Amino acid sequence: MEEHKIENIELKYLTVNDFEELKSATLESYSGVLDSYWKKHHIEQLTTIFPKGQVVIKIDGNIAGCALSLIVDYDKIDDHHTYADIIQGDSFKIHDAEGDVLYGIDVFIKPEYRGLRLGRRLYDYRKEVCEELNLKGIVFGGRMPNYHKHKTLTPKEYIEKVKRKEIHDPVLNFQISNDFHPVRVLKGYLEGDTASNEYAVLMEWDNIYYTKKTKKASSVKTVVRLGLIQWQMRTYNSLEELMQQVEYFVDSVAAYRSDFALFPEFFNAPLMAKYNHMYEPDAIRELAKYTQVIVEKMQQLSISYNINIITGSMPELSDGKLYNVGYLCRRDGSLERYEKIHVTPDEAKVWGMQRGHKLQTFETDAGKIGILICYDSEFPELSRLLSDEGMDILFVPFLTDTQNGYSRVRLCAQARAIENECYVAIAGSVGNLPNVNNMDIQYAQSAVFTPCDFSFPSNGIKAEATTNTEMILVADVDLSLLRELHSFGAVKNLKDRRKDVYNVIRVKE
């Protein structure tokens, strides 16, 4: 078939009126296989119980290919089923409109039309139906038509060689190139399929947009709005005065309907000014006495302004030891604590800050998030562990005094976004505190970073604040784009990791 002779290609629902032409096209496509076509009553039944699942491709009005499907309850299918189990004596009783998986029972392209990528159109249509009906995915038993040439190999060995391109199998190669992956080998799947030695491969395609059906009210979002506070260090005469500024910023980002408000590391450091006459380790321990009160007030703000607040970080005493910690104040009133795992040499030397041990992801109504405080973002193992738990957004509250210190945080944050296929939001403080030892100057440019792929900014920067200026930064991030990236990105940093060569594991406590 010469492409320039084609005047019209259309995808249409199959009807009973197509039967005679479909029969002829089927016999041509399955040459040599007796009784290989569907009978008229089969077509009547299929187009009645599931019309969307039965389609044909017509070229200049003639049938060039066909795809037939059912909906099944995947849990009711035996792991080692046969084709006969699916069509059930041609009764199709396994079809379940309330099922969760699309099962392909037939697909073909007439020989004269092969090479025009029409099969891809049929598979793409099935994927669209799967997404539209919110099904988990597509499955079918894939033939191995060249297996009879390699009978010395086990089916598993044959599949592995096909995947490595050592053996060409037109069916398996095509399915794999269309994002289907082998699940298991099915023995005795299709009686009479001597080319495949009656073996088949259960192939599966996962719908990344699938959402589990629930009767509960849900407000989980796909487009999430981030509000970053680039905080100005200034003198405050009291805790109340500092909290007025905190509320001002919470109010500001909440007014833009932000889902998160992110504060910087040690944003409450100005309260140390009244203790500047003390030995520095004693001064920061006085500051730690404010932490619990600040957290309680921010918890109330998260409820009253309907926003999830990430409190940056503050010093906290626990069993007489000093830690750098922060809290996630969810807008439903719940509270979670996180710790800085790696303290800087300066924090340890000047204040006697202890290293934390707590690392976890947090479920929120706007995605699963991780939080790493400043220096922790420079250790890729931490974010990799969070990524393994399904993190969508990594928040990094930071405090840096010089531009080179800021650059370390920024560049590492950008790397975390790429290698973990997630969004990263960083927020820091600007200005100076001449009356607080070891907190003299600050340098910051808060920003939101993305992976670098076609659906994202080419430079991986979603938004960034003006350098060294007090302000808020508001940016939207689309979590559904991450789902697409995981499966269809130009590169797949998460899927392509060589876990057979190396891995990142937690140390058991």
Coordinates of C-alpha atoms in Angstrom, one line a residue:
M1 CA 0.0 0.0 0.0
E2 CA 1.5 3.3 -1.1
E3 CA 0.8 6.1 1.4
H4 CA 0.2 8.7 -1.3
K5 CA -2.8 6.8 -2.6
I6 CA -4.6 7.0 0.7
E7 CA -7.2 9.8 0.8
N8 CA -9.0 9.1 4.1
I9 CA -8.2 7.3 7.3
E10 CA -10.9 7.2 10.1
L11 CA -11.4 5.3 13.3
K12 CA -15.0 4.2 13.7
Y13 CA -17.1 2.2 16.1
L14 CA -17.8 -1.3 14.8
T15 CA -21.4 -2.1 13.9
V16 CA -23.2 -5.3 12.8
N17 CA -23.4 -3.8 9.3
D18 CA -19.6 -4.2 9.1
F19 CA -19.8 -8.0 9.6
E20 CA -19.3 -9.3 6.1
E21 CA -16.3 -7.0 5.4
L22 CA -14.9 -7.7 8.9
K23 CA -15.1 -11.4 8.2
S24 CA -13.2 -11.0 5.0
A25 CA -10.5 -8.8 6.6
T26 CA -10.1 -11.2 9.5
L27 CA -9.5 -14.2 7.2
E28 CA -6.9 -12.2 5.3
S29 CA -5.1 -11.2 8.5
Y30 CA -5.1 -14.7 10.0
S31 CA -4.3 -16.6 6.8
G32 CA -4.0 -20.3 7.4
V33 CA -6.0 -20.3 10.6
L34 CA -9.3 -22.0 10.1
D35 CA -12.5 -20.5 11.5
S36 CA -10.6 -17.5 12.7
Y37 CA -13.3 -15.0 12.3
W38 CA -16.0 -13.8 14.8
K39 CA -19.6 -14.8 13.9
K40 CA -22.3 -12.3 13.4
H41 CA -24.0 -13.0 16.8
H42 CA -20.6 -12.3 18.4
I43 CA -20.4 -8.9 16.8
E44 CA -24.0 -8.1 17.8
Q45 CA -23.3 -9.1 21.4
L46 CA -20.0 -7.2 21.7
T47 CA -21.4 -4.0 20.2
T48 CA -24.3 -4.2 22.5
I49 CA -22.5 -4.8 25.9
F50 CA -19.5 -2.5 25.2
P51 CA -19.8 -0.4 22.0
K52 CA -16.8 1.8 22.9
G53 CA -14.6 -1.2 23.1
Q54 CA -15.1 -2.3 19.5
V55 CA -13.5 -0.2 16.8
V56 CA -12.3 -0.5 13.2
I57 CA -9.9 1.6 11.1
K58 CA -11.2 2.3 7.7
I59 CA -9.0 3.5 4.8
D60 CA -11.0 5.1 2.0
G61 CA -14.1 3.4 3.4
N62 CA -12.6 -0.1 3.6
I63 CA -11.8 -1.9 6.9
A64 CA -8.0 -2.0 7.4
G65 CA -7.9 -3.1 11.0
C66 CA -9.9 -3.9 14.1
A67 CA -9.7 -3.9 17.9
L68 CA -12.1 -5.7 20.2
S69 CA -12.1 -5.4 24.0
L70 CA -14.0 -6.2 27.2
I71 CA -14.0 -4.7 30.7
V72 CA -13.1 -7.2 33.4
D73 CA -12.7 -7.3 37.2
Y74 CA -8.9 -8.1 37.3
D75 CA -9.1 -9.7 40.7
K76 CA -11.5 -12.4 39.3
I77 CA -9.1 -13.5 36.6
D78 CA -6.9 -16.4 37.5
D79 CA -3.1 -15.8 37.2
H80 CA -2.8 -18.5 34.6
H81 CA -6.0 -18.2 32.6
T82 CA -6.6 -19.0 28.9
Y83 CA -8.2 -17.2 26.0
A84 CA -11.2 -19.5 26.4
D85 CA -11.6 -18.4 30.0
I86 CA -11.9 -14.8 28.8
I87 CA -14.4 -15.3 26.0
Q88 CA -16.2 -18.1 27.9
G89 CA -17.5 -20.0 25.0
D90 CA -18.1 -16.9 23.0
S91 CA -20.6 -15.7 25.7
F92 CA -18.4 -12.9 27.0
K93 CA -20.0 -13.3 30.4
I94 CA -16.8 -12.1 32.0
H95 CA -17.5 -8.6 30.8
D96 CA -18.2 -6.4 33.8
A97 CA -19.2 -2.7 33.2
E98 CA -18.1 -2.1 36.8
G99 CA -14.7 -3.8 36.3
D100 CA -11.3 -2.1 36.6
V101 CA -9.3 -3.3 33.6
L102 CA -9.7 -3.3 29.8
Y103 CA -9.0 -6.7 28.3
G104 CA -8.0 -6.9 24.7
I105 CA -9.5 -9.9 22.9
D106 CA -8.5 -9.2 19.3
V107 CA -6.5 -6.8 17.3
F108 CA -5.3 -7.0 13.7
I109 CA -4.2 -5.0 10.7
K110 CA -4.8 -6.4 7.2
P111 CA -1.5 -7.4 5.5
E112 CA -1.8 -4.8 2.7
Y113 CA -2.0 -2.0 5.2
R114 CA 0.8 -3.0 7.6
G115 CA 3.7 -0.6 7.9
L116 CA 1.4 2.5 8.3
R117 CA 1.5 2.4 12.1
L118 CA -2.3 1.7 12.2
G119 CA -1.8 -0.7 15.0
R120 CA -0.4 2.2 17.1
R121 CA -3.6 4.1 16.5
L122 CA -5.7 1.2 17.8
Y123 CA -3.6 0.9 20.9
D124 CA -3.7 4.6 21.5
Y125 CA -7.5 4.5 21.2
R126 CA -7.6 1.8 23.8
K127 CA -5.5 3.9 26.1
E128 CA -7.8 6.8 25.7
V129 CA -10.8 4.7 26.5
C130 CA -9.0 3.4 29.6
E131 CA -8.3 6.9 30.8
E132 CA -11.8 8.1 30.0
L133 CA -13.4 5.2 31.9
N134 CA -10.9 5.5 34.8
L135 CA -9.7 1.9 34.4
K136 CA -6.4 0.7 36.0
G137 CA -4.9 -0.4 32.7
I138 CA -5.0 -2.7 29.7
V139 CA -4.1 -6.4 29.6
F140 CA -4.2 -9.1 27.0
G141 CA -2.5 -12.3 26.1
G142 CA 0.2 -11.5 23.5
R143 CA 1.2 -14.2 21.0
M144 CA 4.9 -15.1 20.4
P145 CA 4.7 -15.9 16.6
N146 CA 8.4 -16.6 16.2
Y147 CA 8.8 -18.8 19.3
H148 CA 8.5 -22.0 17.2
K149 CA 11.8 -21.1 15.6
H150 CA 13.5 -21.1 19.1
K151 CA 12.0 -24.0 20.9
T152 CA 15.3 -24.7 22.7
L153 CA 14.6 -21.6 24.7
T154 CA 12.2 -21.4 27.6
P155 CA 9.5 -18.8 27.1
K156 CA 11.2 -16.6 29.7
E157 CA 14.5 -16.8 27.9
Y158 CA 12.8 -16.1 24.6
I159 CA 11.1 -12.9 26.0
E160 CA 14.4 -11.7 27.5
K161 CA 16.2 -12.1 24.1
V162 CA 13.3 -10.2 22.4
K163 CA 13.7 -7.4 24.9
R164 CA 17.4 -7.3 24.3
K165 CA 16.7 -7.2 20.5
E166 CA 18.6 -10.4 20.0
I167 CA 15.5 -12.0 18.5
H168 CA 12.8 -10.2 16.4
D169 CA 9.2 -11.0 17.4
P170 CA 6.9 -8.7 15.4
V171 CA 4.1 -8.9 18.0
L172 CA 6.2 -8.6 21.2
N173 CA 8.4 -5.9 19.8
F174 CA 5.4 -3.9 18.8
Q175 CA 3.7 -4.2 22.2
I176 CA 6.8 -3.3 24.1
S177 CA 7.4 -0.3 21.9
N178 CA 3.8 0.8 22.9
D179 CA 4.6 0.9 26.6
F180 CA 3.3 -2.6 27.4
H181 CA 5.3 -4.8 29.7
P182 CA 5.3 -8.5 30.3
V183 CA 3.7 -9.7 33.5
R184 CA 3.8 -13.5 33.2
V185 CA 3.9 -16.4 30.7
L186 CA 0.5 -18.1 30.0
K187 CA 0.8 -21.8 29.1
G188 CA -1.8 -23.3 26.8
Y189 CA -3.3 -19.8 26.2
L190 CA -4.7 -20.2 22.7
E191 CA -5.4 -23.7 21.4
G192 CA -4.0 -24.3 17.9
D193 CA -1.5 -21.4 18.1
T194 CA 1.4 -23.6 16.9
A195 CA 3.6 -20.6 16.1
S196 CA 3.7 -19.6 19.7
N197 CA 3.6 -23.3 20.9
E198 CA 0.3 -22.3 22.6
Y199 CA 2.2 -19.9 24.9
A200 CA 1.3 -16.3 25.4
V201 CA 2.7 -13.4 27.4
L202 CA 0.3 -11.5 29.6
M203 CA 1.0 -7.9 28.6
E204 CA 0.0 -4.9 30.7
W205 CA -0.2 -1.2 30.3
D206 CA -0.8 1.0 33.4
N207 CA -3.1 4.0 33.3
I208 CA -1.1 6.6 35.3
Y209 CA -4.2 8.7 35.6
Y210 CA -6.2 6.0 37.4
T211 CA -7.8 7.1 40.6
K212 CA -9.2 4.6 43.0
K213 CA -13.0 4.9 43.3
T214 CA -14.2 6.0 46.7
K215 CA -17.4 7.0 48.4
K216 CA -15.7 9.5 50.6
A217 CA -15.5 13.1 49.8
S218 CA -12.1 13.9 48.5
S219 CA -10.2 17.2 47.8
V220 CA -6.9 15.8 46.6
K221 CA -5.6 18.2 44.0
T222 CA -3.5 17.7 40.9
V223 CA -2.6 21.4 40.3
V224 CA -1.0 22.7 43.6
R225 CA -0.3 26.3 44.4
L226 CA 2.9 27.0 46.4
G227 CA 3.4 30.2 48.4
L228 CA 7.0 30.9 49.4
I229 CA 7.9 33.5 51.9
Q230 CA 11.2 35.3 51.3
W231 CA 11.6 36.6 54.9
Q232 CA 13.3 39.9 55.8
M233 CA 15.5 39.6 58.9
R234 CA 14.7 42.7 61.1
T235 CA 14.5 43.6 64.7
Y236 CA 11.3 42.6 66.6
N237 CA 10.6 43.9 70.1
S238 CA 8.5 40.9 71.0
L239 CA 7.1 37.5 70.0
E240 CA 3.8 39.1 69.3
E241 CA 5.4 41.5 66.8
L242 CA 7.1 38.7 65.0
M243 CA 3.9 36.7 64.8
Q244 CA 2.1 39.7 63.3
Q245 CA 4.6 39.5 60.5
V246 CA 4.1 35.8 60.2
E247 CA 0.3 36.2 60.0
Y248 CA 0.7 39.0 57.4
F249 CA 2.6 36.6 55.1
V250 CA 0.2 33.7 55.7
D251 CA -2.7 36.0 54.9
S252 CA -1.0 37.2 51.7
V253 CA -0.3 33.7 50.2
A254 CA -3.7 32.4 51.4
A255 CA -5.4 35.3 49.6
Y256 CA -4.0 33.8 46.4
R257 CA -5.5 30.4 47.4
S258 CA -2.1 28.8 48.0
D259 CA -2.1 25.2 49.2
F260 CA 1.2 25.6 51.0
A261 CA 3.1 28.4 52.8
L262 CA 6.8 27.8 53.2
F263 CA 8.9 29.8 55.7
P264 CA 12.7 29.8 55.8
E265 CA 15.1 28.2 58.2
F266 CA 15.6 30.0 61.6
F267 CA 13.1 32.7 60.5
N268 CA 12.6 33.5 64.2
A269 CA 16.3 34.3 64.8
P270 CA 15.5 38.0 65.4
L271 CA 14.2 37.1 68.8
M272 CA 17.7 36.3 69.9
A273 CA 18.7 40.0 69.8
K274 CA 17.6 40.4 73.5
Y275 CA 20.0 37.6 74.4
N276 CA 23.0 38.8 72.4
H277 CA 24.9 39.5 75.6
M278 CA 24.9 35.8 76.4
Y279 CA 27.3 33.1 75.4
E280 CA 26.1 32.0 71.9
P281 CA 25.0 28.4 72.9
D282 CA 23.0 29.9 75.8
A283 CA 21.4 32.5 73.5
I284 CA 20.0 30.0 71.0
R285 CA 18.7 27.9 73.9
E286 CA 16.7 30.9 75.0
L287 CA 15.4 31.2 71.5
A288 CA 14.4 27.5 71.7
K289 CA 11.9 28.4 74.5
Y290 CA 9.7 30.2 71.9
T291 CA 9.4 27.3 69.6
Q292 CA 6.4 25.5 71.1
V293 CA 4.4 28.7 71.3
I294 CA 5.3 29.7 67.7
V295 CA 4.2 26.2 66.5
E296 CA 0.9 26.4 68.3
K297 CA 0.2 29.9 66.8
M298 CA 1.1 28.7 63.3
Q299 CA -1.1 25.6 63.7
Q300 CA -4.0 27.9 64.4
L301 CA -3.1 30.1 61.4
S302 CA -3.1 27.0 59.2
I303 CA -6.7 26.3 60.2
S304 CA -8.0 29.8 60.1
Y305 CA -6.5 30.6 56.8
N306 CA -7.1 27.2 55.3
I307 CA -3.5 26.6 54.2
N308 CA -0.8 24.0 54.9
I309 CA 2.1 25.8 56.7
I310 CA 5.7 24.5 56.6
T311 CA 7.2 26.4 59.5
G312 CA 10.8 26.5 58.1
S313 CA 12.9 25.6 61.1
M314 CA 13.5 26.6 64.7
P315 CA 15.8 25.4 67.5
E316 CA 14.3 22.9 69.9
L317 CA 15.5 21.3 73.1
S318 CA 14.8 17.6 73.6
D319 CA 16.2 15.8 76.6
G320 CA 18.6 18.6 77.0
K321 CA 20.0 18.4 73.5
L322 CA 19.6 21.1 70.9
Y323 CA 18.1 20.2 67.5
N324 CA 17.1 22.1 64.3
V325 CA 13.5 21.2 63.7
G326 CA 10.4 22.3 61.9
Y327 CA 6.7 21.4 61.7
L328 CA 4.1 20.7 59.1
C329 CA 0.8 22.4 60.2
R330 CA -1.9 20.9 58.0
R331 CA -5.1 22.9 57.4
D332 CA -7.1 20.1 59.0
G333 CA -5.4 20.8 62.3
S334 CA -2.9 17.9 62.3
L335 CA 0.7 18.4 63.1
E336 CA 3.9 16.6 62.0
R337 CA 7.6 17.2 63.0
Y338 CA 10.7 17.0 60.9
E339 CA 14.4 17.3 61.8
K340 CA 17.6 18.5 60.2
I341 CA 19.7 15.4 59.6
H342 CA 23.0 17.0 58.7
V343 CA 23.9 20.1 60.8
T344 CA 26.6 22.4 59.4
P345 CA 30.0 22.6 60.9
D346 CA 29.1 26.1 62.1
E347 CA 25.9 24.9 63.8
A348 CA 27.8 22.2 65.6
K349 CA 30.8 24.3 66.6
V350 CA 29.1 27.6 67.6
W351 CA 25.7 26.3 69.1
G352 CA 26.3 22.6 69.9
M353 CA 23.5 21.6 67.5
Q354 CA 22.9 17.9 67.4
R355 CA 22.1 15.8 64.2
G356 CA 18.6 14.7 63.8
H357 CA 17.4 11.2 62.8
K358 CA 13.9 11.5 61.6
L359 CA 13.2 11.3 57.8
Q360 CA 9.8 10.7 56.3
T361 CA 7.3 11.8 53.6
F362 CA 4.1 13.5 54.6
E363 CA 0.6 12.9 53.1
T364 CA -1.3 16.1 52.5
D365 CA -4.4 17.1 50.6
A366 CA -2.2 18.5 47.9
G367 CA 0.2 15.5 47.3
K368 CA 2.9 13.6 49.1
I369 CA 5.7 15.9 50.2
G370 CA 9.1 15.8 51.7
I371 CA 10.9 18.5 53.7
L372 CA 14.7 18.8 54.0
I373 CA 16.3 21.7 56.0
C374 CA 19.0 23.6 54.1
Y375 CA 22.2 21.5 54.2
D376 CA 20.2 18.3 54.0
S377 CA 19.4 19.1 50.4
E378 CA 23.1 18.7 49.5
F379 CA 22.9 15.0 50.3
P380 CA 21.1 13.2 47.4
E381 CA 20.5 10.0 49.4
L382 CA 17.9 11.7 51.6
S383 CA 15.7 12.9 48.8
R384 CA 16.1 9.6 46.9
L385 CA 14.7 7.8 50.0
L386 CA 11.8 10.3 50.0
S387 CA 11.3 9.8 46.3
D388 CA 11.1 6.0 46.8
E389 CA 8.2 6.7 49.1
G390 CA 6.3 8.6 46.3
M391 CA 7.3 12.3 47.1
D392 CA 5.8 14.8 44.7
I393 CA 7.1 18.0 46.1
L394 CA 10.3 18.6 48.1
F395 CA 10.3 21.7 50.3
V396 CA 13.7 23.2 51.4
P397 CA 13.7 26.0 54.0
F398 CA 17.2 27.4 54.1
L399 CA 19.4 30.1 55.6
T400 CA 22.6 31.1 53.8
D401 CA 24.8 34.1 54.5
T402 CA 26.9 34.3 51.3
Q403 CA 26.2 33.8 47.6
N404 CA 28.4 30.7 47.4
G405 CA 26.5 29.1 50.3
Y406 CA 23.2 29.9 48.5
S407 CA 24.6 28.5 45.2
R408 CA 25.2 25.2 46.9
V409 CA 21.6 24.9 48.1
R410 CA 20.2 26.1 44.8
L411 CA 22.2 23.9 42.5
C412 CA 21.7 20.8 44.7
A413 CA 17.9 21.6 44.8
Q414 CA 17.8 21.7 41.0
A415 CA 19.6 18.4 40.8
R416 CA 17.1 16.9 43.3
A417 CA 14.3 17.9 41.0
I418 CA 15.8 16.2 38.0
E419 CA 17.1 13.0 39.5
N420 CA 13.9 12.4 41.6
E421 CA 11.4 13.7 38.9
C422 CA 9.7 16.0 41.5
Y423 CA 9.2 19.6 42.2
V424 CA 11.5 21.4 44.6
A425 CA 10.6 24.6 46.4
I426 CA 13.3 26.6 48.4
A427 CA 12.7 29.6 50.6
G428 CA 15.3 31.6 52.5
S429 CA 15.8 34.8 54.4
V430 CA 17.3 38.1 53.3
G431 CA 18.7 41.2 55.1
N432 CA 20.8 41.3 58.2
L433 CA 20.7 41.1 62.0
P434 CA 23.6 43.2 63.3
N435 CA 22.5 42.6 66.9
V436 CA 22.6 38.8 66.7
N437 CA 25.9 37.0 66.8
N438 CA 26.5 34.3 64.1
M439 CA 23.4 35.6 62.2
D440 CA 24.8 38.8 60.8
I441 CA 23.9 38.6 57.1
Q442 CA 21.6 36.6 54.8
Y443 CA 21.6 36.0 51.0
A444 CA 18.6 34.4 49.3
Q445 CA 16.6 34.0 46.1
S446 CA 13.7 31.7 46.7
A447 CA 12.6 29.5 43.8
V448 CA 10.5 26.6 42.5
F449 CA 12.4 24.0 40.4
T450 CA 11.1 21.4 38.0
P451 CA 12.4 18.4 36.1
C452 CA 13.8 19.3 32.7
D453 CA 11.6 17.7 30.1
F454 CA 9.1 18.8 27.4
S455 CA 6.2 19.5 29.8
F456 CA 8.4 21.7 32.0
P457 CA 10.5 24.8 31.6
S458 CA 13.6 23.9 29.6
N459 CA 15.8 25.4 32.3
G460 CA 14.0 23.7 35.1
I461 CA 13.0 26.9 36.8
K462 CA 9.2 27.4 37.3
A463 CA 9.5 30.6 39.2
E464 CA 12.1 32.6 41.2
A465 CA 12.0 35.6 43.5
T466 CA 14.0 38.8 43.2
T467 CA 17.4 38.3 44.9
N468 CA 17.7 39.7 48.5
T469 CA 14.3 41.4 48.5
E470 CA 11.5 40.6 51.0
M471 CA 8.6 39.2 49.0
I472 CA 6.3 36.3 48.4
L473 CA 6.6 33.9 45.5
V474 CA 3.5 32.1 44.3
A475 CA 3.7 29.3 41.7
D476 CA 1.4 26.5 40.4
V477 CA 2.8 23.0 39.9
D478 CA 0.9 20.2 38.1
L479 CA 1.3 16.8 39.8
S480 CA -0.2 15.0 36.8
L481 CA 2.8 16.1 34.7
L482 CA 5.0 14.1 37.1
R483 CA 2.9 11.0 36.5
E484 CA 3.4 11.4 32.7
L485 CA 7.1 12.1 33.2
H486 CA 7.6 8.9 35.2
S487 CA 6.3 6.8 32.3
F488 CA 6.8 8.9 29.2
G489 CA 9.8 11.2 29.8
A490 CA 12.6 11.6 27.3
V491 CA 14.7 10.0 30.1
K492 CA 13.4 8.1 33.1
N493 CA 15.7 8.8 36.0
L494 CA 13.6 6.8 38.5
K495 CA 12.8 3.8 36.3
D496 CA 16.3 3.5 34.8
R497 CA 18.2 3.3 38.1
R498 CA 20.4 0.2 38.2
K499 CA 19.3 -1.3 41.5
D500 CA 21.1 -4.5 40.5
V501 CA 24.3 -2.5 40.8
Y502 CA 23.6 0.0 43.6
N503 CA 20.9 1.0 46.0
V504 CA 20.1 3.5 48.7
I505 CA 18.8 2.0 51.9
R506 CA 17.9 3.2 55.3
V507 CA 20.0 2.2 58.3
K508 CA 17.9 0.4 60.8
E509 CA 17.7 2.2 64.1

